[in-house]
Coordinates of C-alpha atoms and ligand atoms in Angstrom, one line a residue:
M108 CA -8.3 6.6 17.9
A109 CA -10.5 3.7 16.9
N110 CA -9.7 0.1 17.6
W111 CA -8.5 -1.7 14.5
N112 CA -7.3 -5.0 13.0
I113 CA -5.3 -5.9 9.9
I114 CA -7.1 -8.4 7.8
P115 CA -7.5 -9.5 4.1
P116 CA -10.6 -7.9 2.5
Q117 CA -13.2 -10.7 2.7
S118 CA -16.6 -9.1 1.8
A119 CA -18.2 -6.8 -0.7
E120 CA -18.2 -4.1 2.0
H121 CA -14.4 -4.5 2.5
W122 CA -13.7 -4.2 -1.2
E123 CA -16.0 -1.3 -1.7
K124 CA -14.4 0.6 1.2
L125 CA -10.9 -0.4 0.1
Y126 CA -11.4 1.1 -3.4
E127 CA -13.1 4.2 -2.0
L128 CA -10.0 4.8 0.1
R129 CA -7.6 4.1 -2.8
Y130 CA -9.5 6.5 -5.0
R131 CA -9.7 9.3 -2.3
V132 CA -6.0 9.1 -1.4
L133 CA -4.3 8.1 -4.6
R134 CA -6.5 9.4 -7.5
K135 CA -9.1 12.0 -6.6
D136 CA -6.7 15.0 -6.1
W137 CA -5.3 14.5 -9.5
N138 CA -8.7 14.5 -11.2
Q139 CA -8.5 10.8 -12.2
A140 CA -11.6 9.1 -13.3
P141 CA -13.5 6.9 -10.9
G142 CA -12.5 3.3 -11.7
S143 CA -8.9 4.3 -12.2
E144 CA -8.1 3.0 -8.7
I145 CA -8.9 -0.6 -9.8
A146 CA -5.8 -2.4 -11.1
P147 CA -6.4 -5.1 -13.8
D148 CA -4.4 -7.6 -11.8
D149 CA -6.0 -6.9 -8.4
D150 CA -7.6 -10.4 -8.4
E151 CA -4.2 -12.0 -8.7
A152 CA -2.5 -9.9 -5.9
I153 CA -2.8 -10.3 -2.1
H154 CA -4.4 -7.5 -0.2
A155 CA -4.6 -6.2 3.3
I156 CA -6.7 -3.6 5.0
V157 CA -6.7 -1.9 8.4
F158 CA -10.4 -2.3 9.5
S159 CA -11.8 -0.3 12.4
N160 CA -14.4 -1.3 15.0
K161 CA -16.5 1.4 13.3
R162 CA -16.4 -0.6 10.0
Q163 CA -14.1 1.9 8.3
V164 CA -11.1 0.9 6.1
L165 CA -8.4 3.1 7.5
A166 CA -5.5 1.9 5.3
C167 CA -4.9 -0.6 2.5
C168 CA -2.0 -2.1 0.5
R169 CA -1.3 -5.0 -1.9
A170 CA 1.5 -7.3 -2.9
H171 CA 2.2 -9.4 -6.0
R172 CA 5.1 -11.4 -7.4
S173 CA 7.3 -9.1 -9.6
G174 CA 10.2 -11.4 -10.4
D175 CA 12.3 -14.3 -9.3
A176 CA 12.2 -14.4 -5.5
Q177 CA 10.8 -10.8 -5.6
I178 CA 7.5 -9.2 -4.7
Q179 CA 6.3 -5.6 -5.3
L180 CA 4.0 -3.6 -3.0
R181 CA 1.5 -1.2 -4.5
Y182 CA -1.4 1.1 -3.6
M183 CA -0.4 1.8 0.0
A184 CA -2.8 4.4 1.3
V185 CA -3.7 5.6 4.9
D186 CA -6.7 7.7 5.5
P187 CA -5.4 11.3 6.1
A188 CA -7.3 11.5 9.4
F189 CA -5.5 8.4 10.7
R190 CA -1.9 9.2 9.6
G191 CA 0.9 9.3 12.2
Y192 CA -0.6 6.6 14.4
G193 CA 1.6 3.8 13.2
L194 CA -1.0 2.2 10.9
G195 CA 1.2 2.5 7.7
K196 CA 4.1 0.8 9.5
A197 CA 1.9 -2.0 10.9
L198 CA 0.3 -2.6 7.5
L199 CA 3.7 -2.6 5.8
K200 CA 5.0 -5.2 8.3
Y201 CA 1.8 -7.4 7.8
I202 CA 1.9 -7.3 3.9
E203 CA 5.6 -8.0 3.9
K204 CA 5.0 -11.1 6.0
V205 CA 2.0 -12.5 4.2
G206 CA 3.6 -11.6 0.8
A207 CA 6.8 -13.4 1.7
D208 CA 4.9 -16.4 2.9
R209 CA 2.5 -16.6 -0.1
Y210 CA 5.2 -16.2 -2.7
E211 CA 8.0 -18.0 -1.0
P212 CA 11.0 -17.8 -1.5
V213 CA 11.2 -14.0 -1.4
H214 CA 14.6 -12.3 -1.2
Q215 CA 13.6 -8.8 -2.3
I216 CA 10.7 -6.4 -1.9
I217 CA 10.4 -3.5 -4.3
L218 CA 8.0 -0.6 -4.7
H219 CA 7.7 2.7 -6.5
A220 CA 7.3 5.3 -3.8
R221 CA 5.7 8.7 -4.3
E222 CA 8.3 11.3 -3.4
N223 CA 6.4 12.3 -0.2
A224 CA 6.4 8.7 1.0
V225 CA 10.1 8.1 0.5
P226 CA 11.1 8.9 4.2
F227 CA 8.3 6.6 5.4
Y228 CA 9.8 3.7 3.5
E229 CA 13.3 4.6 4.5
R230 CA 12.3 4.4 8.1
N231 CA 11.0 0.9 7.4
G232 CA 14.2 -0.5 5.9
Y233 CA 13.9 0.4 2.2
D234 CA 16.6 2.0 0.2
V235 CA 16.2 4.3 -2.8
I236 CA 17.6 2.6 -6.0
S237 CA 16.8 5.3 -8.6
P238 CA 14.1 7.8 -9.7
S239 CA 11.4 6.0 -11.7
H240 CA 8.3 7.3 -13.4
V241 CA 6.3 10.5 -13.0
L242 CA 2.6 9.8 -12.4
F243 CA -0.1 12.2 -13.7
G244 CA 2.6 14.5 -15.0
T245 CA 3.5 15.7 -11.4
I246 CA 4.2 12.9 -8.9
Q247 CA 7.9 11.8 -9.0
H248 CA 8.3 8.2 -8.0
F249 CA 11.4 6.4 -6.7
L250 CA 12.2 2.7 -7.0
M251 CA 13.0 1.4 -3.5
M252 CA 14.1 -2.0 -2.3
K253 CA 14.4 -4.0 0.8
T254 CA 16.5 -7.1 0.9
L255 CA 15.3 -9.9 3.2
V256 CA 18.0 -11.8 5.1
Ligands
LIG375 C1 3.1 7.4 3.6 C2 2.0 6.9 4.5 C3 1.6 5.5 4.0 C4 2.5 6.8 5.9 O1 1.5 6.2 6.8 P1 1.3 6.6 8.3 O2 0.3 5.6 8.9 O3 1.1 8.0 8.5 O4 2.8 6.2 8.9 P2 3.2 5.7 10.3 O5 2.4 6.5 11.3 O6 3.0 4.2 10.4 O7 4.7 6.1 10.4 C5 5.7 5.1 10.5 C6 7.1 5.8 10.6 O8 7.3 6.5 9.4 C7 7.5 7.9 9.7 N1 6.8 8.7 8.6 C8 5.6 8.5 8.2 N2 5.3 9.4 7.2 C9 6.4 10.2 7.1 C10 6.8 11.3 6.2 N3 6.0 11.8 5.3 N4 8.0 11.8 6.4 C11 8.9 11.3 7.3 N5 8.6 10.3 8.1 C12 7.4 9.7 8.0 C13 6.8 8.1 11.0 O9 7.4 9.2 11.7 C14 7.1 6.8 11.7 O10 8.4 6.8 12.2 P3 8.8 5.9 13.5 O11 8.7 4.5 13.1 O12 10.3 6.3 13.8 O13 7.9 6.3 14.6 C15 0.7 7.8 4.5 O14 1.2 9.1 4.9 C16 0.0 7.9 3.2 O15 -0.9 7.1 2.9 N6 0.3 8.9 2.3 C17 -0.4 9.2 1.1 C18 -0.4 8.1 0.1 C19 1.0 7.7 -0.3 O16 1.8 8.5 -0.5 N7 1.1 6.4 -0.3 C20 2.4 5.8 -0.7 C21 2.3 5.5 -2.2 S1 3.9 4.9 -2.7

């Protein structure tokens, strides 16, 4: 396992590798067009990457304000070769902290989880609120929420 740090993307190299990972994990298998991994409000959100000593982006996620005292997490992706090592959990903890600090006060964190990721978020303190949208005609999502005390 490579050595890694969690950092905000800070250079063209970071952004290029972040979007490559997003596309590969969250778009490619559903035949989505290149460019569909870029969200129009990415420049207003805060972002974090897991960056390795081999200059790879191993995981990425972002947070933005989604309501009064509420933030939303989107685009969580861990490279398939590096899953199960705790990177997703560490990145989630980091983005929750920097998101809560940046958009203070934050009382709730919400996200729309792909069905396969629901157990991951449940293990990290999120509850399913309700089914939400179906992406690309096949991927059922669930609205999940964590309340901060
Ligand atoms: C879901 C995902 C982010 C998890 O990342 P990861 O780095 O493999 O997860 P971690 O190794 O940090 O696991 C953290 C905990 O969640 C559990 N977990 C992770 N994935 C799980 C799964 N699919 N089912 C059940 N438990 C899971 C782990 O066992 C671990 O439990 P522990 O804290 O008791 O040891 C990753 O699999 C992924 O990128 N999936 C594809 C993209 C995706 O679905 N993104 C979410 C979009 S909403």
